mmCIF file of C-alpha atoms and ligand atoms in Angstrom:
data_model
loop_
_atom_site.group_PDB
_atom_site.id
_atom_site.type_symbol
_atom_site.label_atom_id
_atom_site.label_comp_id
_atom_site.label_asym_id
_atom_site.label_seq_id
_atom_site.Cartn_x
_atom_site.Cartn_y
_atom_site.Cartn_z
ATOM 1 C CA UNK A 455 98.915 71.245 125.674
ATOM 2 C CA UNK A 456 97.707 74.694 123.791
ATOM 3 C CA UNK A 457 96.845 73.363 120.347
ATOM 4 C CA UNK A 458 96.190 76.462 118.243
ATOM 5 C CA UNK A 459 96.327 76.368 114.217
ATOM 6 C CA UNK A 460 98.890 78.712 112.512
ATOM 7 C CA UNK A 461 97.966 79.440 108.351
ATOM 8 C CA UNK A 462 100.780 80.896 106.337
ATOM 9 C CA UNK A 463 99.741 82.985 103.787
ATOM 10 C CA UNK A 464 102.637 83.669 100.629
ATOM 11 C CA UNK A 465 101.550 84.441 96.871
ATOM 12 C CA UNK A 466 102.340 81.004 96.056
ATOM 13 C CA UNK A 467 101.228 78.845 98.884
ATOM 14 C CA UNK A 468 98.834 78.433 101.404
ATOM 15 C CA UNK A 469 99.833 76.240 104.682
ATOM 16 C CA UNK A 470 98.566 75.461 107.848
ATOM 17 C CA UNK A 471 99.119 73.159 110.838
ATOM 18 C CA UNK A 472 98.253 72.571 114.224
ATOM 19 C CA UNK A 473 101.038 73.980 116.355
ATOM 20 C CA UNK A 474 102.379 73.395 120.171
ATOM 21 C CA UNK A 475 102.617 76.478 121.542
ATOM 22 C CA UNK A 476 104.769 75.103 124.678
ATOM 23 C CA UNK A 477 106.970 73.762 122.395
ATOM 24 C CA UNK A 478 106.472 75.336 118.786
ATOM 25 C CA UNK A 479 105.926 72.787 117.122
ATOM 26 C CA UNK A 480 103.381 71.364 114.771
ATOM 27 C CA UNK A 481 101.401 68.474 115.829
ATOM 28 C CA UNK A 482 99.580 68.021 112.900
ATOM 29 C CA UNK A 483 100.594 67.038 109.059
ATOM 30 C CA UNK A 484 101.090 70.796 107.416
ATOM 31 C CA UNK A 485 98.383 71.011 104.716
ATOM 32 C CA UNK A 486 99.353 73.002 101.969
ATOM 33 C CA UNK A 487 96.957 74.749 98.826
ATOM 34 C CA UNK A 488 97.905 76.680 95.741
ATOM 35 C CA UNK A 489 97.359 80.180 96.256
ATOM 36 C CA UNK A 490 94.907 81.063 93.747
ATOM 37 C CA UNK A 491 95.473 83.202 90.573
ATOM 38 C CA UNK A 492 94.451 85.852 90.704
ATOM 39 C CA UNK A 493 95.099 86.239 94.149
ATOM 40 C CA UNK A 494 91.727 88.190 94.822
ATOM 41 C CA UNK A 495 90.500 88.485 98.766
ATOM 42 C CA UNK A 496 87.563 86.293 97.593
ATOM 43 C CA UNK A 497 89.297 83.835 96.172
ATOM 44 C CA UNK A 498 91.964 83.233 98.700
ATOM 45 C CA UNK A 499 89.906 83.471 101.872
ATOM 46 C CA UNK A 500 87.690 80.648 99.961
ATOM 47 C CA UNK A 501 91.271 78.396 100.244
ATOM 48 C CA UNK A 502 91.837 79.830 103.801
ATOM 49 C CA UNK A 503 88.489 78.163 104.922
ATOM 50 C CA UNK A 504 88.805 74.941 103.161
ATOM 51 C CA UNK A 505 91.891 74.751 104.960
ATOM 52 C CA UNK A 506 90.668 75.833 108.035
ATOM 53 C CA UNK A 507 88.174 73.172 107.317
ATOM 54 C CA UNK A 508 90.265 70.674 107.607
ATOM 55 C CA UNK A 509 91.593 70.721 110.943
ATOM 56 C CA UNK A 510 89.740 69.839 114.248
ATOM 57 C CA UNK A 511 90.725 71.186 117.609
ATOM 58 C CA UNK A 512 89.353 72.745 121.001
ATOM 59 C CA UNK A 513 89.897 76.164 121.699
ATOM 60 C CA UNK A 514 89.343 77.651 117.760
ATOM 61 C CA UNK A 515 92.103 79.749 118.003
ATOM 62 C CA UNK A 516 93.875 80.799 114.646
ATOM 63 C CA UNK A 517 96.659 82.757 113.955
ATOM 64 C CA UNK A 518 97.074 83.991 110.251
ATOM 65 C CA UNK A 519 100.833 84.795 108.673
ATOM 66 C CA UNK A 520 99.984 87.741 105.971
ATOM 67 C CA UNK A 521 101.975 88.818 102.940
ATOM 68 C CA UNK A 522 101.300 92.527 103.442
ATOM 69 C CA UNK A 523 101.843 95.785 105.733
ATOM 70 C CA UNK A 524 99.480 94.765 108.625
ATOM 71 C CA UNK A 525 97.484 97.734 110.280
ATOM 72 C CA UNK A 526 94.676 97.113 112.738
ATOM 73 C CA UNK A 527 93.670 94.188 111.198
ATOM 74 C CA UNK A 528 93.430 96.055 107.318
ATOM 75 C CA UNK A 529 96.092 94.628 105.078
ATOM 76 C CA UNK A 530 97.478 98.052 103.738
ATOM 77 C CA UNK A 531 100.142 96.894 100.771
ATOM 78 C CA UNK A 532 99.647 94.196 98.093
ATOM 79 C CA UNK A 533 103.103 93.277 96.120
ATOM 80 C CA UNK A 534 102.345 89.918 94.642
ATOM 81 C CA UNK A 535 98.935 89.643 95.788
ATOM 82 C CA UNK A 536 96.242 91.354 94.132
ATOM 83 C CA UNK A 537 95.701 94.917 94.344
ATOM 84 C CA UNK A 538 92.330 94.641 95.945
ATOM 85 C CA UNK A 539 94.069 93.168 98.972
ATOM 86 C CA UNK A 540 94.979 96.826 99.928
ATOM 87 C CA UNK A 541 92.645 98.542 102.849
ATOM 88 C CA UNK A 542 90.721 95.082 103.281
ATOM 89 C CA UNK A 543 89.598 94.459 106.651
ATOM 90 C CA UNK A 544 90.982 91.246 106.889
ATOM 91 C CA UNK A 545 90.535 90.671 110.983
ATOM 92 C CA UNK A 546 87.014 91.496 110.340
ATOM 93 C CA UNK A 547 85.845 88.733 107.532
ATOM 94 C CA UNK A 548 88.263 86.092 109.391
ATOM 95 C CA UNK A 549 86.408 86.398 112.557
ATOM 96 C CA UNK A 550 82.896 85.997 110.235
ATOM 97 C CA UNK A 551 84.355 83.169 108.351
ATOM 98 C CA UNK A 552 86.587 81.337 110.310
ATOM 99 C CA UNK A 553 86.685 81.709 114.470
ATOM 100 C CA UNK A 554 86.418 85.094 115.968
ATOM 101 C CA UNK A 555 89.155 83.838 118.167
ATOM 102 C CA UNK A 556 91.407 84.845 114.945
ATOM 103 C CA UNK A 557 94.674 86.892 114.688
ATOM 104 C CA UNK A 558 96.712 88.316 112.549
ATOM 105 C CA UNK A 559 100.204 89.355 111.375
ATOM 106 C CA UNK A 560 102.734 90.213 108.814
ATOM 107 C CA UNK A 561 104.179 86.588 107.632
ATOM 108 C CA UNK A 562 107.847 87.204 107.889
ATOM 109 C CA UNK A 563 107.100 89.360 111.500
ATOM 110 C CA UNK A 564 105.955 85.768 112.377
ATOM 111 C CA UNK A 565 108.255 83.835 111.622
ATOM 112 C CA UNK A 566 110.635 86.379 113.221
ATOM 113 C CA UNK A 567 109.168 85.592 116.432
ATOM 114 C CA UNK A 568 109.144 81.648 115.787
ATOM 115 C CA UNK A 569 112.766 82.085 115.320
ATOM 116 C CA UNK A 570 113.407 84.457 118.571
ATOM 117 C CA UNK A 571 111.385 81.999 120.984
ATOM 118 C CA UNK A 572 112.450 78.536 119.778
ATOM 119 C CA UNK A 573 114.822 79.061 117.599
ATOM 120 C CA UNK A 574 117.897 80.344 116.663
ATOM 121 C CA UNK A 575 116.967 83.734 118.237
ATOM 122 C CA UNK A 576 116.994 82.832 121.566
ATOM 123 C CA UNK A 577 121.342 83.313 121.476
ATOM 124 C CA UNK A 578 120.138 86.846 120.408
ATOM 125 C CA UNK A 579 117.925 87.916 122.847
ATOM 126 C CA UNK A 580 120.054 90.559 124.311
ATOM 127 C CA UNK A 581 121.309 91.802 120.826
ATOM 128 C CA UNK A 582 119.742 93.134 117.586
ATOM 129 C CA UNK A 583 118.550 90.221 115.311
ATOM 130 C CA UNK A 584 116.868 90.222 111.444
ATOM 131 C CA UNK A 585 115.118 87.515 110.294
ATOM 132 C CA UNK A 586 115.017 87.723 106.373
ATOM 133 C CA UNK A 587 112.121 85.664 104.611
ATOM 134 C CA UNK A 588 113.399 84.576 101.128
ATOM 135 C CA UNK A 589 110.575 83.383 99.084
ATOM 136 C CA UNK A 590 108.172 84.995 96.679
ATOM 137 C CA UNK A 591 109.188 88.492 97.856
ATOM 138 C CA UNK A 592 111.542 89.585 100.534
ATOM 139 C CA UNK A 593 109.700 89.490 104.335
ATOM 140 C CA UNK A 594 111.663 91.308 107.577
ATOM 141 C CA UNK A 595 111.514 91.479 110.936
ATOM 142 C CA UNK A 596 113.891 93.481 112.895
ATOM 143 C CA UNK A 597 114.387 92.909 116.775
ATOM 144 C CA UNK A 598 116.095 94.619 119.312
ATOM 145 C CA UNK A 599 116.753 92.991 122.642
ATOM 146 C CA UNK A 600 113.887 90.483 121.338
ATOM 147 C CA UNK A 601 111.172 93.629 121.015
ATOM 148 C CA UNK A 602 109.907 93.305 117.429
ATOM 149 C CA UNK A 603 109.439 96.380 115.051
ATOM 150 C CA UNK A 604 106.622 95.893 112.841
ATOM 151 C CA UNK A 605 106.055 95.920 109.425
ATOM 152 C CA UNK A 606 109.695 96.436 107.486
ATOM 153 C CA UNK A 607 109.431 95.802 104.520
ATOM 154 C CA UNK A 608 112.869 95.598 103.812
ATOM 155 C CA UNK A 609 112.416 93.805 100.567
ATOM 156 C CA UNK A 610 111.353 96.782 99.088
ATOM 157 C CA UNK A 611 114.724 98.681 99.895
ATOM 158 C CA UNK A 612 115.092 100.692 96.691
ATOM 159 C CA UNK A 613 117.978 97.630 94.779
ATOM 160 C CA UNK A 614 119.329 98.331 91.093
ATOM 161 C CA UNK A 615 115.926 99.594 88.712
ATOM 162 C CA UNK A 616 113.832 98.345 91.473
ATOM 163 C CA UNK A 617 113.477 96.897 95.000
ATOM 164 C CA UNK A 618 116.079 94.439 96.575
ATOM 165 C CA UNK A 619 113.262 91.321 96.371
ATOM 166 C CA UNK A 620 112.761 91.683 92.536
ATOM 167 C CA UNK A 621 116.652 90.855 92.584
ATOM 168 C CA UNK A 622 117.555 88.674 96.176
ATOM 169 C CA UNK A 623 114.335 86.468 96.573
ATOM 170 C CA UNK A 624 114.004 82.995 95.670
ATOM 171 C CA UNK A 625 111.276 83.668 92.824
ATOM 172 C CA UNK A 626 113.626 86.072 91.307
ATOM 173 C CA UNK A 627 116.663 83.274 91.563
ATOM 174 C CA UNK A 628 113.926 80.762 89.748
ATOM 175 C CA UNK A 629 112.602 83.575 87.619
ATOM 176 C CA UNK A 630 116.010 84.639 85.850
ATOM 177 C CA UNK A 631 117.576 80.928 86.027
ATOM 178 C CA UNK A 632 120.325 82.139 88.190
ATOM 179 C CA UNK A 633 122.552 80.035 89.488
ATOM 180 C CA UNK A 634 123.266 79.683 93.176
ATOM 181 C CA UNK A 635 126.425 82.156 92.673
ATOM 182 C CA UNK A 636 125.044 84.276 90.631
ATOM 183 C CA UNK A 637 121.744 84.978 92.936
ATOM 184 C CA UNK A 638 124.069 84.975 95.828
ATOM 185 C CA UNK A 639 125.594 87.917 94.538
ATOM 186 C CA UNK A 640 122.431 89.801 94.620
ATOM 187 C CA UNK A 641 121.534 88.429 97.883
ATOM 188 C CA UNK A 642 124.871 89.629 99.380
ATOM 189 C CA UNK A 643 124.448 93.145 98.163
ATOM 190 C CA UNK A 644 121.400 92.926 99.883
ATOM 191 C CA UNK A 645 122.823 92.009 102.512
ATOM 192 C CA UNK A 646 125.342 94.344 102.976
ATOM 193 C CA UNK A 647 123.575 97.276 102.777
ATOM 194 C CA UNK A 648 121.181 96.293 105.547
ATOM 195 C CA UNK A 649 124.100 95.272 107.361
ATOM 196 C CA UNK A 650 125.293 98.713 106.506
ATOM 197 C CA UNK A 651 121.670 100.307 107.619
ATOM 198 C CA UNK A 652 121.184 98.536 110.865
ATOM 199 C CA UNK A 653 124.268 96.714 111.994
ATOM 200 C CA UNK A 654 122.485 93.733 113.284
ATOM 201 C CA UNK A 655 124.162 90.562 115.073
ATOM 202 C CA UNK A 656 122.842 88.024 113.058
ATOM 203 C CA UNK A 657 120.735 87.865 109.773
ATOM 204 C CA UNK A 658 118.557 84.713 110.418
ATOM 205 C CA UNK A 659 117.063 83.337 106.698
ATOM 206 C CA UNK A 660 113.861 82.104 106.609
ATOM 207 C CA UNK A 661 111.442 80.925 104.024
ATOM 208 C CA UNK A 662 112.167 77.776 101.823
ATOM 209 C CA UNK A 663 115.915 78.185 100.529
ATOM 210 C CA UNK A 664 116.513 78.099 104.396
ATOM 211 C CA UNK A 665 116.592 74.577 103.502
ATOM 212 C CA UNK A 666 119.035 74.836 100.771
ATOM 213 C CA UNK A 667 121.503 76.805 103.081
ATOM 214 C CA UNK A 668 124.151 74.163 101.880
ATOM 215 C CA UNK A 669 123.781 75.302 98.246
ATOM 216 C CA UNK A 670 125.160 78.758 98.702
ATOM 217 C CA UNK A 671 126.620 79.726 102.168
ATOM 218 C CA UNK A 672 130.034 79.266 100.184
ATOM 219 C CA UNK A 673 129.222 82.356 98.226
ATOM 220 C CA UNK A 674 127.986 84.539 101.036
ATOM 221 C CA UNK A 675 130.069 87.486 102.399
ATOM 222 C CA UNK A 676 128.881 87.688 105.739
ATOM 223 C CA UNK A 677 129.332 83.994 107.033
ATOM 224 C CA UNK A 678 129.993 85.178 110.626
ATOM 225 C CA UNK A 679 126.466 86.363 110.728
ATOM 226 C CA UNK A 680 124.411 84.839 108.401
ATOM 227 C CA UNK A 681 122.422 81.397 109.509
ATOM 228 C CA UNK A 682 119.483 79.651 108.050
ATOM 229 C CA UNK A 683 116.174 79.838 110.216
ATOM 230 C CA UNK A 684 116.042 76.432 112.953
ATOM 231 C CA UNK A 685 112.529 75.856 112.508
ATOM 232 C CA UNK A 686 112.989 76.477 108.070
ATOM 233 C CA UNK A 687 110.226 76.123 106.378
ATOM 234 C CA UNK A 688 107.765 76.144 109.294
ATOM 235 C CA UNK A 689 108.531 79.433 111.410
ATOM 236 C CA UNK A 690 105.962 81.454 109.213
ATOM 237 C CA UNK A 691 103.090 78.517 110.660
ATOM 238 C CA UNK A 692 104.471 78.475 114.194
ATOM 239 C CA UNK A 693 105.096 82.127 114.443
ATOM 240 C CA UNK A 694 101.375 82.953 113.707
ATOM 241 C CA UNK A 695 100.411 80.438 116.022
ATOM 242 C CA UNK A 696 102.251 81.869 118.692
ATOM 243 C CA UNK A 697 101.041 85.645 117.767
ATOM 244 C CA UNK A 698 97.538 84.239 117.992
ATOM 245 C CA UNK A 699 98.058 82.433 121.640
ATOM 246 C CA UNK A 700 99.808 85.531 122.767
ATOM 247 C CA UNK A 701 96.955 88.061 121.861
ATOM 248 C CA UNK A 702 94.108 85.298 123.091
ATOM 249 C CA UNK A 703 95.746 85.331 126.741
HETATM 250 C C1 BGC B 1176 105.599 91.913 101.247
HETATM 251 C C2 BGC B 1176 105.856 91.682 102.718
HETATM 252 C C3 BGC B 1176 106.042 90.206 102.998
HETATM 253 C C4 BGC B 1176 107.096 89.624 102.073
HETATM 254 C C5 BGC B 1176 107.255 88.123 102.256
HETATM 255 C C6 BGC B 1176 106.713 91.286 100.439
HETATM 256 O O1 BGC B 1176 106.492 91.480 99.087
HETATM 257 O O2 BGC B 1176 105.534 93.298 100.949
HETATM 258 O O3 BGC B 1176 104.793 92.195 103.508
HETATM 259 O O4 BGC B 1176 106.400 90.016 104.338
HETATM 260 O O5 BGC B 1176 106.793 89.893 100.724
HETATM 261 O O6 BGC B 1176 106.098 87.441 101.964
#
């Protein structure tokens, strides 16, 4: 069995587990930290290595799930993270601190391709696919034929006097006290206009109100098309896992 440990990084949690990579999925307990405030590099690679800590297995392969534009191993954008975060070299002080058997990408491109090997992806292999991360911000991953495009960023589709994740994420449903109509509402604007942009097949949602599909698929306009993640919660952890055992091989 390929044991390799996947980290999720978000601006309001850090979580890890031991992952299968034949069958993606974890064979651990997920351990889970606060992301510190502020959310400095220094700081947060301190709770990356505790965590890190904490797990025992062979090969010392990590894969890390990153909030931010990911370029060459520099973390190039910073939206609820510090600003610091922006141009660090973050391949570079996770192979010094950590295992220089580590990897690293965007955390919603990961759990895009969790969802496209072992999840609900797989019926959309021949088709175009987004996965939509709904949690702190707004993650993407766009895939065509099952070939990911990097780095989206469709949260930050210019939405109202902002960008569509100040509006359509789950923070901003907490944030504003919205209820599950009401933030639907947003969320299907949202929706429509990348619907409108890209005409994808299905709109896969990700992220932790994947589990709390049930609350609001009523108000959604584009039922045909619009599912909750398989693996919820845990495709950001498996995806990065996977990244990481694909770029070791
Ligand atoms: C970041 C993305 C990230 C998403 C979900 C956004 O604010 O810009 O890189 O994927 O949040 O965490």
């Amino acid at each position: 069995m390929t044991q390799i440990l996947g980290i999720d990084v978000g601006a309001t949690g850090i979580k890890g587990a031991l992952v299968d990579i034949e069958q993606g999925e974890l064979i651990s307990d997920r351990v889970k930290y606060k992301t510190p405030k502020p959310a400095t590099p220094d700081a947060m690679m301190e709770v990356m290595k505790k965590l890190v800590e904490d797990f025992e297995w062979q090969e010392k392969v990590i894969g890390i799930g990153f909030p931010a534009i990911i370029k060459d191993g520099h973390t190039e954008s910073a939206s609820n993270i510090h600003k610091s975060w922006k141009g660090y070299n973050l391949i570079k002080e996770a192979r010094k601190r950590f295992s220089d058997k580590t990897f690293l990408i965007n955390d919603a491109d990961a759990a895009g391709i969790s969802e496209m090997r072992y999840g609900l992806g797989r019926k959309y292999l021949d088709k175009v696919a987004i996965l939509l991360t709904l949690g702190t911000g707004i993650g993407s991953a766009i895939f065509n034929e099952g070939e990911l495009l990097p780095n989206t960023e469709l949260g930050h589709l210019k939405f109202k006097s902002s960008v569509a994740e100040k509006y359509a994420s789950n923070s901003a449903r907490e944030g504003k006290d919205l209820s599950w109509k009401e933030w639907a509402k947003e969320l299907n604007e949202v929706l429509n206009h990348i619907n409108f942009l890209f005409s994808p097949d299905v709109f896969i949602l990700g992220g932790g109100i994947s589990k709390k599909f049930d609350n609001y698929e009523e108000h959604l306009d584009l039922k045909e098309k619009v599912f909750p993640a398989e693996s919820r919660n845990n495709a950001g952890i498996i995806g990065a896992a996977l990244h990481a055992y694909m770029k070791s091989q």
